[in-house]
Amino acid sequence: MQVMLEKLRSLLGPDAVIQEPSALADVARCTTGVQRSIVAVVFPRDRDQVVSVVRLAGEYNVPLFPVSTGRNWGYGTSNPLIDGCIVVNLSRMNRIVEPPDAATGLVTIEPGVTQGDLSKYLEEHRLPFLVPTTGAGPTVSIMGNALERGHGLTPIADHLSAVTSIEAVLPDGSLYRSPLAAMEASSGGRAFRWGIGPYVDGLFSQGSFGIVTKMTLALARRPESIKVFLFGIKADAALEQAVSSVQEVLRTLPGVVGGINVMNAHRVLALAAPYPDNQLGPEGVISPPVLEKLMAAYRIRPWTVFGTLYGTKRIVAAAQKEIGRIVSPLASGLMFVSPRMANSLHRYIGTAPFFRDRIGGKLAALSSSLALVSGRPNQTALPLAYWKSGRTVDRSAPLDPARDGCGLIWYVPAVEMKPEAVRRFTEMIGSVMPRLGFEPLITLISVSEQCFLATVPVLFALASAEQRDAARRCHFALLNEGARQGFLPYRVDVGSMSWLMERAPEHWQLVSKLKQALDPKGIISPGRYAPVLAKRDQHS
């Protein structure tokens, strides 16, 4: 191993290979409570250096775990699935290789390009496109999120669907390029995601078949008008009606409405107010009477619906009327807000202590959320990870939940957009989590008129071993009960991959055959969305 690391220092430079125990402990910090033993972290600067790293790893039988920036909050940050890996951190590969094309919006980037990097580039060059934002903050990788099948807040909400071609280094050190790009397509081929022949690019999404070093993706164009619509649902009993209304909005206004979020009171409270740890019930969670009191104080309804309109001013104005017609029977306080209006309201409320104390937090979140849906990355959603950490959040400083000791594991199942299914799902969350001592925070995010992706954070005190164990038990309880009722996750964290391997055996058998053929030594991300291959013999 040491011989290999010395060769890596020679190839990459001494500052690009980190082996000090304290530095490795920092890399292994993770909001999920999982921590692996990492051999070293290497920082290649270009594709050729990645090739050299992969070939050396194959020669010495050392597993690699590539990360874009290592900020995969709630899923594992930079932690591999097994001990003994070298983490390949691609954050220094941060070039915008081909700037956004003025006609198509296609941009080619390296894995280290963050939401903040692209936002700065677009602003400096006055380009009319939206960054594919998420709630993870400005410092996270655009490519990493797309490869994890992440969803965001701008018109192209499914980030993998925007990817049109990739370049990757395979486990033997050879190069893969999407077929039309490999044929030097320049007049349309670069824009056609499916290419020709078997769709191989998909293997690199939630896969362990290579290290992606370059990606072309389409950016949404900034429209003339952006507005959010926001309303509360007066009673929990109206949830089914709300689901039907959301579905009707999506069917009536395709291409105009972005993703629609349906959030329960706990989730909105986490964005608007400090955690009331001195008002908990016997199970260690907020009791129903206290929740009712807090909802009244912060003017929070049992459910809140938040969506975005994109288009010309005339189209958005017409869409507002349609939404009003559809949701008026159940909506409480329906609002349509532009970014400028939200900023003005936030400034005004800040000068009035009575309103600031009651709704200032909600308006601050609304103003920041409008920036996100306008394609401007920020940290508005990150304080959620801190809600039960006991830490005071300084929103003006860069937030890092792993560094700051926040406990967070995501449970993210797909839920059919049927009123009965949504009710069953919310009742499941409301039963499992409080019984195990965790707050039931729920957001349902529309990804089509057929499906929600739910995001349910298991929040806990990371410093407590007891809390870490309880959080993992809660997460497995959600996975198991969800699977029993048909709510399966679209992503899992590093501590739940073995749970996943026990399901869909036909699928994982095929993945295992592909892995064996392309990566027989198990060099790239062993165990990541694939069964772990036979153990290797490392040599020094």
Coordinates of C-alpha atoms in Angstrom, one line a residue, residues 2 17 24 81 130 155 210 226 245 256 268 387 421 516 527-528 532:
Q2 CA 2.7 2.5 0.9
V17 CA -2.4 12.7 -1.4
L24 CA -8.8 11.3 7.2
L81 CA -19.3 1.2 1.7
L130 CA -30.9 28.7 -14.4
P155 CA -38.0 23.5 -14.5
G210 CA -16.4 3.8 -13.6
I226 CA -41.2 33.3 -12.1
S245 CA -55.9 19.2 -6.7
V256 CA -45.6 25.9 -16.8
V268 CA -42.6 23.8 7.9
W387 CA -32.8 21.4 13.9
A421 CA -51.6 5.9 -1.1
Q516 CA -17.9 -9.0 -12.6
G527 CA -20.7 -2.5 -2.7
R528 CA -22.3 0.7 -4.0
V532 CA -19.7 -6.8 -3.1

